[in-house]
Short mmCIF file of N, CA and C in Angstrom, two decimals:
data_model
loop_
_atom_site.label_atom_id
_atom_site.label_comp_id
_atom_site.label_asym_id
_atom_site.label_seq_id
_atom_site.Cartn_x
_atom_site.Cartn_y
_atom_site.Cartn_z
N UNK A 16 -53.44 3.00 -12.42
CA UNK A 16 -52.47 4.08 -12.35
C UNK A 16 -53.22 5.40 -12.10
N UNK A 17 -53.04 6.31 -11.27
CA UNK A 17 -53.39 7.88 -11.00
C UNK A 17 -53.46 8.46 -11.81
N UNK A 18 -54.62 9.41 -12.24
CA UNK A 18 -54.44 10.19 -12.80
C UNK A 18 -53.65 11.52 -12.87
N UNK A 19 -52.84 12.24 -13.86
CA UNK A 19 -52.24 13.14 -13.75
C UNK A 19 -53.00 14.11 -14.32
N UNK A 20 -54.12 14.29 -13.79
CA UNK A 20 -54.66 15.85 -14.08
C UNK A 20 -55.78 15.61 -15.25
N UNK A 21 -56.36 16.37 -15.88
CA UNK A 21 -57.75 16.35 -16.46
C UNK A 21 -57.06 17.14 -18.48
N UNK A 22 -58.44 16.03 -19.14
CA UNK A 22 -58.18 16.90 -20.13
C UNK A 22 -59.86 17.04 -20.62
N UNK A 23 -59.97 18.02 -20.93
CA UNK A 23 -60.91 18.54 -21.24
C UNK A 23 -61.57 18.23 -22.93
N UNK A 24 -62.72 17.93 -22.95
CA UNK A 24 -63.08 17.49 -24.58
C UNK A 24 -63.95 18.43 -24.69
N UNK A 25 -64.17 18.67 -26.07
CA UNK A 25 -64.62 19.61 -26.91
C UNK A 25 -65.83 20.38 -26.48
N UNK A 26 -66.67 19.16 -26.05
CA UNK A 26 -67.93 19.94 -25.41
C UNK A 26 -67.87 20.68 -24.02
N UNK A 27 -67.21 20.20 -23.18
CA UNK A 27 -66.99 21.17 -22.01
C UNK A 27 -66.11 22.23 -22.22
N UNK A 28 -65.25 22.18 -23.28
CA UNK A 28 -64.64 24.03 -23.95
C UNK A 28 -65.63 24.95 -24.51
N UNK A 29 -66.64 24.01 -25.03
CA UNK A 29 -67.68 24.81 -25.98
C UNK A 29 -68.72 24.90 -24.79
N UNK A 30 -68.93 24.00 -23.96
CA UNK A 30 -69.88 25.03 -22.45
C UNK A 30 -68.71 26.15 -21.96
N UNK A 31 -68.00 26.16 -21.46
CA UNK A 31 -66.90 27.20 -21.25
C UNK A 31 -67.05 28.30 -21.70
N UNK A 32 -67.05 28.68 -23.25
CA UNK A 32 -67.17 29.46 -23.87
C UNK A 32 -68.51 29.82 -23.51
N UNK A 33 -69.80 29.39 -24.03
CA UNK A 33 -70.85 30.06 -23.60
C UNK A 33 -71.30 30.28 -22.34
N UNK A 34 -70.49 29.98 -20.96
CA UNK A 34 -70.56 30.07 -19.74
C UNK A 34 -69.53 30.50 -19.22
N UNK A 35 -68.55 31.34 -19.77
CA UNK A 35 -67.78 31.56 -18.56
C UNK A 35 -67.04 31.40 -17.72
N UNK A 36 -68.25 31.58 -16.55
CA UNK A 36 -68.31 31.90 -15.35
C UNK A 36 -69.15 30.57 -14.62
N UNK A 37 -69.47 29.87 -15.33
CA UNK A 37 -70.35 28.32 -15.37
C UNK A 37 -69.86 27.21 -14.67
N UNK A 38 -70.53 26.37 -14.61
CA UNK A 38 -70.19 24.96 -14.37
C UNK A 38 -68.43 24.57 -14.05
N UNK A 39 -68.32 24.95 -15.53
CA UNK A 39 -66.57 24.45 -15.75
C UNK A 39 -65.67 25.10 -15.35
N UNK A 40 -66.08 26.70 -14.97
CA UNK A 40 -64.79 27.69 -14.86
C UNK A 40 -64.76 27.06 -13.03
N UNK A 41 -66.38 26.81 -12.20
CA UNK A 41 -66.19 26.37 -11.19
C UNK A 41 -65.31 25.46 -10.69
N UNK A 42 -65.80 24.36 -11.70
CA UNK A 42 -64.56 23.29 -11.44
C UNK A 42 -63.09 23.35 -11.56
N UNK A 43 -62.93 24.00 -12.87
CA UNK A 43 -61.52 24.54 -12.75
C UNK A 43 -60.40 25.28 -11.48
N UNK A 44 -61.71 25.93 -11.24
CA UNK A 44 -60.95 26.82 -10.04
C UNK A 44 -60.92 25.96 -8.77
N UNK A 45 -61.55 25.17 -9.25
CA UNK A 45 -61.23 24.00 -7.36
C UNK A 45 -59.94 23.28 -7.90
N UNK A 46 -59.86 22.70 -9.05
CA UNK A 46 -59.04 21.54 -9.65
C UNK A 46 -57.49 22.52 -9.42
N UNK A 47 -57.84 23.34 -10.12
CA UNK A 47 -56.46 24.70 -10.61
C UNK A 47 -56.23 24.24 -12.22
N UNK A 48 -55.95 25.36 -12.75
CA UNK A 48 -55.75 25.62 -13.75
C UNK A 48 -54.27 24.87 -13.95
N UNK A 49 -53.61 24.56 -13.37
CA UNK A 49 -52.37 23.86 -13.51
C UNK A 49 -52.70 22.10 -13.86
N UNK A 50 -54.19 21.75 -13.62
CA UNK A 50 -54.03 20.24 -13.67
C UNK A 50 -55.16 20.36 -14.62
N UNK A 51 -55.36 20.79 -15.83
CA UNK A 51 -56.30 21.29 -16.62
C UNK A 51 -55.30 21.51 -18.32
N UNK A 52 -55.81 20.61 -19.08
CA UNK A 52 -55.58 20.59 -20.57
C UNK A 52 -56.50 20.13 -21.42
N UNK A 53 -55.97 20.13 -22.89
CA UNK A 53 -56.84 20.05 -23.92
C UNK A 53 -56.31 19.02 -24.96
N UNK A 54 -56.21 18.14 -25.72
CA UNK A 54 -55.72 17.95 -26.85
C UNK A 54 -56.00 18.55 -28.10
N UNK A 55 -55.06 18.45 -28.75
CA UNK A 55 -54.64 18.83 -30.15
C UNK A 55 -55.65 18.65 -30.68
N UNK A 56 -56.93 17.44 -30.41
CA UNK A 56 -57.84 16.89 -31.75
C UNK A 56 -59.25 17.62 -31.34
N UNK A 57 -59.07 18.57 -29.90
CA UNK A 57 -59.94 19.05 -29.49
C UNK A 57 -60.27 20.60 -30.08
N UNK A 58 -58.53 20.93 -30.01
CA UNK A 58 -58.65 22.24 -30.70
C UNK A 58 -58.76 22.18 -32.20
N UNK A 59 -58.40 21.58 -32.70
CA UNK A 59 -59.02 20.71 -34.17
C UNK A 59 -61.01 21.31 -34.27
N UNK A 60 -61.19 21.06 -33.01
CA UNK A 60 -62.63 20.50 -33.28
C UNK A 60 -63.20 21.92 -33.45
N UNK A 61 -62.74 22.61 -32.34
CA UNK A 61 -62.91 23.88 -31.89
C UNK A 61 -62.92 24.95 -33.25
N UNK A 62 -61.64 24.76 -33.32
CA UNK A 62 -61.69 26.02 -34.97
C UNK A 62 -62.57 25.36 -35.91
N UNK A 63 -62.15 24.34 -36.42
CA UNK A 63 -63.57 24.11 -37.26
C UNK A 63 -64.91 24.39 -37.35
N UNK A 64 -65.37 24.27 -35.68
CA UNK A 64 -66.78 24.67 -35.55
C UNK A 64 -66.74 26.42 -35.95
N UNK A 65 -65.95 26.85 -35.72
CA UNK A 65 -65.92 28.35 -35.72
C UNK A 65 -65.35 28.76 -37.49
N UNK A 66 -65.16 27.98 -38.14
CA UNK A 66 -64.82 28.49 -39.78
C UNK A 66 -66.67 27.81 -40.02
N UNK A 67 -66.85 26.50 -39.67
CA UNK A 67 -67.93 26.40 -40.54
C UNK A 67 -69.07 27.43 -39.96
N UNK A 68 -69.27 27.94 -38.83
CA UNK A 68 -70.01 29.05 -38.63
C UNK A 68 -69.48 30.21 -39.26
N UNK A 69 -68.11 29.94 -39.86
CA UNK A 69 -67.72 31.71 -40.53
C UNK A 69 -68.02 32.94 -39.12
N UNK A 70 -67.62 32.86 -38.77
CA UNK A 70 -67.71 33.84 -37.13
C UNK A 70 -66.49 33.76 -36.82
N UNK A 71 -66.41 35.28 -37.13
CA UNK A 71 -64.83 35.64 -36.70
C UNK A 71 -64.75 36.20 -34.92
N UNK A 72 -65.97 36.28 -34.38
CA UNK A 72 -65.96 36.80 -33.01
C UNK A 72 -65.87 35.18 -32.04
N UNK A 73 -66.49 34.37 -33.16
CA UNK A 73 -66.14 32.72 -31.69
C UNK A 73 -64.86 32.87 -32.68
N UNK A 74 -64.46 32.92 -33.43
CA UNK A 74 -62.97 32.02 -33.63
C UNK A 74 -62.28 32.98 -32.53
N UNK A 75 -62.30 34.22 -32.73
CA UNK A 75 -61.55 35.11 -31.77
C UNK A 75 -61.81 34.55 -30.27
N UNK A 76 -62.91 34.20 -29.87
CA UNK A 76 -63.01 33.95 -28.36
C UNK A 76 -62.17 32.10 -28.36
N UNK A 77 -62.12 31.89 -29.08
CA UNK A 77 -61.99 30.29 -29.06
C UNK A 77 -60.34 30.57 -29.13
N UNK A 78 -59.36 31.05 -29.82
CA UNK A 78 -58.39 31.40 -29.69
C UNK A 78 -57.78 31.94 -28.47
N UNK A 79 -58.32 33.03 -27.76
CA UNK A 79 -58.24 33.20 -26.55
C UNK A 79 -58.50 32.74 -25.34
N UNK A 80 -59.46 31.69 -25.85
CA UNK A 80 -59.42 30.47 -24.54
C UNK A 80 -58.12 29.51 -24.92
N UNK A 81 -58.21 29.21 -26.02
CA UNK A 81 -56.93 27.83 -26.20
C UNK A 81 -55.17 28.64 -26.02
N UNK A 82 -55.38 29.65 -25.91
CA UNK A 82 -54.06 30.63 -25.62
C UNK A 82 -53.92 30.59 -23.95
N UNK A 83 -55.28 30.06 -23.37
CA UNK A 83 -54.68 30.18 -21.48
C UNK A 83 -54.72 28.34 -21.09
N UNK A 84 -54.65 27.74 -22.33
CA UNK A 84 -55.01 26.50 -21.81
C UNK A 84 -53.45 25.74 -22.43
N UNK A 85 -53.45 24.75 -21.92
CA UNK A 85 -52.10 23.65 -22.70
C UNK A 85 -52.90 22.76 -23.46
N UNK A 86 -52.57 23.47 -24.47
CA UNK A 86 -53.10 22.15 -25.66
C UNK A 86 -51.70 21.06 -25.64
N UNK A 87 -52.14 20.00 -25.85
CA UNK A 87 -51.46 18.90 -25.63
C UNK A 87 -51.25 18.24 -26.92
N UNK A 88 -50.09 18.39 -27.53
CA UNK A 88 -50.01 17.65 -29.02
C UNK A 88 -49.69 15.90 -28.97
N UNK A 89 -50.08 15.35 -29.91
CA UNK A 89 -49.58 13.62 -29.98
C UNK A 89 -48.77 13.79 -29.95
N UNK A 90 -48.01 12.59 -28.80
CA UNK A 90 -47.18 12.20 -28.60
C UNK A 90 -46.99 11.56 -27.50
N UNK A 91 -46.00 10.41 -28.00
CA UNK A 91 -45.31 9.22 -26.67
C UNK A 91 -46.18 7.94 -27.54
N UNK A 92 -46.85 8.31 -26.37
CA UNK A 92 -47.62 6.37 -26.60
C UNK A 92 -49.32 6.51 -27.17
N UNK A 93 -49.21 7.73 -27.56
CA UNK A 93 -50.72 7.88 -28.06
C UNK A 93 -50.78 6.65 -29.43
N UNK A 94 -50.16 6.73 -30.18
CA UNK A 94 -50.36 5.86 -31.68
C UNK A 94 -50.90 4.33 -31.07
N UNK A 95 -49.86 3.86 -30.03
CA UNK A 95 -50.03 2.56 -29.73
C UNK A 95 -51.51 2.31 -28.81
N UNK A 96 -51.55 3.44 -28.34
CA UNK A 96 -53.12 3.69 -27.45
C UNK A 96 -54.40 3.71 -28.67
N UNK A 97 -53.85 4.17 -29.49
CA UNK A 97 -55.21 4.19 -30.43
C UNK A 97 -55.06 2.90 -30.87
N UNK A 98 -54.25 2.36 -31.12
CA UNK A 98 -54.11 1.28 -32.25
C UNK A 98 -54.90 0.22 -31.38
N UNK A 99 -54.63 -0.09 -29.93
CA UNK A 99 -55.09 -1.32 -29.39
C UNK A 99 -55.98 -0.56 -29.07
N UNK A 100 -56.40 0.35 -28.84
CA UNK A 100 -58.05 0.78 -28.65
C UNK A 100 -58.57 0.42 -29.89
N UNK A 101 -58.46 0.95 -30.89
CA UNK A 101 -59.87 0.71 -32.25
C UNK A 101 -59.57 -0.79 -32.25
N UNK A 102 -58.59 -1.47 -32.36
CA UNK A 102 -58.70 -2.61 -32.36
C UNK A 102 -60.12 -3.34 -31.08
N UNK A 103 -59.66 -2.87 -30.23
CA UNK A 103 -60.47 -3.60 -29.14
C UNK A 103 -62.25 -3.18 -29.49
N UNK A 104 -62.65 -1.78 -29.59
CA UNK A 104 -63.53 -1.33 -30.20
C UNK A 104 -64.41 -2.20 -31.02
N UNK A 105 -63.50 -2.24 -32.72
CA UNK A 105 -63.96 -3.07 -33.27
C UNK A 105 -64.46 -4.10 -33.55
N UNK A 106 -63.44 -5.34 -32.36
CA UNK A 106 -64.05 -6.65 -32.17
C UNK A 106 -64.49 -6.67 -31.38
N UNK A 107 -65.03 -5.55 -30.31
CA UNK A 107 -66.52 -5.98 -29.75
C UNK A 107 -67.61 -5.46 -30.44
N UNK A 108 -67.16 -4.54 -31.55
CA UNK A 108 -68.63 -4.00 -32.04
C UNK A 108 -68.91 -2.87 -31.87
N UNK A 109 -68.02 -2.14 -30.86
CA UNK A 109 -68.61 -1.00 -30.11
C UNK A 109 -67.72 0.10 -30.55
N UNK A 110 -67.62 0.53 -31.90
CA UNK A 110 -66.37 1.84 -32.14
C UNK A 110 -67.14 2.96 -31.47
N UNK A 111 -66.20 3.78 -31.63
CA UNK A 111 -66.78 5.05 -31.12
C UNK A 111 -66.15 5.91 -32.55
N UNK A 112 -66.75 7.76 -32.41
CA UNK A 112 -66.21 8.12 -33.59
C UNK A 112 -64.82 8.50 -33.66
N UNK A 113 -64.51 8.46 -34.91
CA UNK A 113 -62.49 8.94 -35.02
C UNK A 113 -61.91 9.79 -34.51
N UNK A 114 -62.42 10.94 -34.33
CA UNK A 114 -61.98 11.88 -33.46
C UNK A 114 -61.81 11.80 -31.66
N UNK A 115 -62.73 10.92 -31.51
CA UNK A 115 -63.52 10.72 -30.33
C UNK A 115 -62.07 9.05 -29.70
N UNK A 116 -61.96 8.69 -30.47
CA UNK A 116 -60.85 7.52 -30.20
C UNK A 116 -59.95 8.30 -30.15
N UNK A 117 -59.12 9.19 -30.35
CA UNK A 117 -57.98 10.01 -30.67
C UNK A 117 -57.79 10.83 -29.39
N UNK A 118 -59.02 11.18 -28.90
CA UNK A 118 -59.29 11.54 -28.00
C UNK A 118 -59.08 10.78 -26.34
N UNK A 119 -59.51 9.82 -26.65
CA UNK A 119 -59.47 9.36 -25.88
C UNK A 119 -58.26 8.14 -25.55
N UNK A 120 -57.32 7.80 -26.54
CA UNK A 120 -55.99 7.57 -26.58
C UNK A 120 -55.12 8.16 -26.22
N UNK A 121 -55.36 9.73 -26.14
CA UNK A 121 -54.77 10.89 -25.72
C UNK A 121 -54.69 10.76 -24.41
N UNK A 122 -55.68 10.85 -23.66
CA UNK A 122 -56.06 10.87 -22.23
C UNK A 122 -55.25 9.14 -21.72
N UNK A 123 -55.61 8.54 -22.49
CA UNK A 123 -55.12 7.53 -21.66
C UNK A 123 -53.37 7.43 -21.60
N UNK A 124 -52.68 7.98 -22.78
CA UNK A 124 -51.44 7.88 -23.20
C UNK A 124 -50.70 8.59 -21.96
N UNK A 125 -51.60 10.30 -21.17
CA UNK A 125 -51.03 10.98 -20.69
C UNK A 125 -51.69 10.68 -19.18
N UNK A 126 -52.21 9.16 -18.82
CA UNK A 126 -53.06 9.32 -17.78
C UNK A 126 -53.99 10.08 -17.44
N UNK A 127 -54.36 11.06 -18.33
CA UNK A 127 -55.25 11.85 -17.93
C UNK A 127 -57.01 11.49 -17.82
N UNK A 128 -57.72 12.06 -16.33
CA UNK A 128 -58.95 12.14 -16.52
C UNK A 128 -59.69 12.92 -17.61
N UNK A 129 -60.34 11.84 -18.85
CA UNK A 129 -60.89 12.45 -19.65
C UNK A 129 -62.54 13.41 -19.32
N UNK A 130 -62.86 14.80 -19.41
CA UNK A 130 -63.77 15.48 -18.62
C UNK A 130 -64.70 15.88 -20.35
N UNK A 131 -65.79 15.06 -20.28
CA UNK A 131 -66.74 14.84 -21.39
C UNK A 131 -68.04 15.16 -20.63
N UNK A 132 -68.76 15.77 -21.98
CA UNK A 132 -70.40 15.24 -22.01
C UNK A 132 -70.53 14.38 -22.35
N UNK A 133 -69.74 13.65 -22.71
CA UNK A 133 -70.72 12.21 -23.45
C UNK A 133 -69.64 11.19 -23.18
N UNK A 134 -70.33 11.06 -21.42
CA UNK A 134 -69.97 9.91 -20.91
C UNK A 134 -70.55 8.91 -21.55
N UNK A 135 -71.48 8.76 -22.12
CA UNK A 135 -71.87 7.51 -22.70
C UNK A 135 -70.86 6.51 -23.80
N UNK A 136 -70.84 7.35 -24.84
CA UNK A 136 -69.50 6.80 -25.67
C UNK A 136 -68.39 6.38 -25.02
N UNK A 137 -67.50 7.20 -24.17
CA UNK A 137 -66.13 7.23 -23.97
C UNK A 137 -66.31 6.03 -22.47
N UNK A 138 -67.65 5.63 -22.32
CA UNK A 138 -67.73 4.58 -21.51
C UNK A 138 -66.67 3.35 -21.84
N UNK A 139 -67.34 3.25 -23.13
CA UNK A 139 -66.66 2.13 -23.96
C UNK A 139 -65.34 1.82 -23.95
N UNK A 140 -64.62 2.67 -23.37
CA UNK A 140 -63.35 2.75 -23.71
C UNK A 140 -62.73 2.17 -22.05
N UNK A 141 -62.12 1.06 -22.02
CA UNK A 141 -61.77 0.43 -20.85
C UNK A 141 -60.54 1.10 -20.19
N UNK A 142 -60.75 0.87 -18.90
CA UNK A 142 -59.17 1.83 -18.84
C UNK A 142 -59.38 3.45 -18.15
N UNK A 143 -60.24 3.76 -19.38
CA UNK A 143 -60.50 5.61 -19.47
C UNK A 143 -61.14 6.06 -17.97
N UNK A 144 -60.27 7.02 -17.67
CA UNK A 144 -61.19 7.35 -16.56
C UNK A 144 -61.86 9.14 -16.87
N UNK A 145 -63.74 8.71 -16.82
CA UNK A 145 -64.40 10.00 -17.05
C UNK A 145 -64.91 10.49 -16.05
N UNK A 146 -65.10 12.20 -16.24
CA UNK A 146 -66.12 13.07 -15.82
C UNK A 146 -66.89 13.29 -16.31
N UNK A 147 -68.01 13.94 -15.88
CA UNK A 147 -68.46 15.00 -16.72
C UNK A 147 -68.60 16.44 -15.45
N UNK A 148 -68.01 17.45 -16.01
CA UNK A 148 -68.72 18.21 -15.20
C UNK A 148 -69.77 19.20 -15.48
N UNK A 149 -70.45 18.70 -16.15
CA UNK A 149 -71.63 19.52 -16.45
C UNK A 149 -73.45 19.01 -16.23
N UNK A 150 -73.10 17.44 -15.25
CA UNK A 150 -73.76 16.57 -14.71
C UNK A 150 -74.75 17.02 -13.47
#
């Protein structure tokens, strides 16, 4: 099935932020900002990093990036996407981490190309279709 557009994981928001004008804003601007999102477990990831640094200037910049972006909340068929994912995971051996399955249930629930650094993990995940653009 086609993908409907890209979602972006944690680490290519957090190159974003320290770039700009980088790698990702490049790609964006070829892709368009219209076929470009985030999930819910991403912006999760995002503020957290920015309370446990106590830095009120990244929470502020991190807010103002996730204010031009569509964060994408669970929902539809994500539950059933995770469920036969960790399942499948598990009995080969190969989990990936919890956030990181959630993640990537997400993307698959909404067809979306999942756009990671760490193609390696989200390899695992059958089905998933990755980028990276910071490759």
């Amino acid at each position: 099935m086609p993908s409907t557009g890209y979602l972006l994981d944690t680490n290519i928001l957090s190159a974003l932020l320290v770039h700009p004008a980088g790698q990702v804003a490049e790609r964006i601007a070829q892709v368009g900002e219209d076929a470009i999102g985030t999930s819910i477990i991403v912006a999760c990831e995002l503020r957290f990093g920015a309370a446990k640094k106590r830095s009120a200037r990244l929470a502020d910049r991190i807010e103002e990036m996730l204010a031009r972006l569509d964060v994408l909340p669970l929902a539809g068929e994500v539950d059933r996407r995770y469920a036969k994912l960790r399942w499948q995971l598990e009995r080969r051996g190969t989990p990936i981490g919890p956030n990181d399955m959630l993640i990537a249930a997400h993307a698959l629930a909404l067809r979306r190309t999942l756009v990671t650094d760490n193609v390696r993990e989200f390899r695992r995940v059958a089905g998933l279709a990755v980028e990276n653009w910071l490759a």
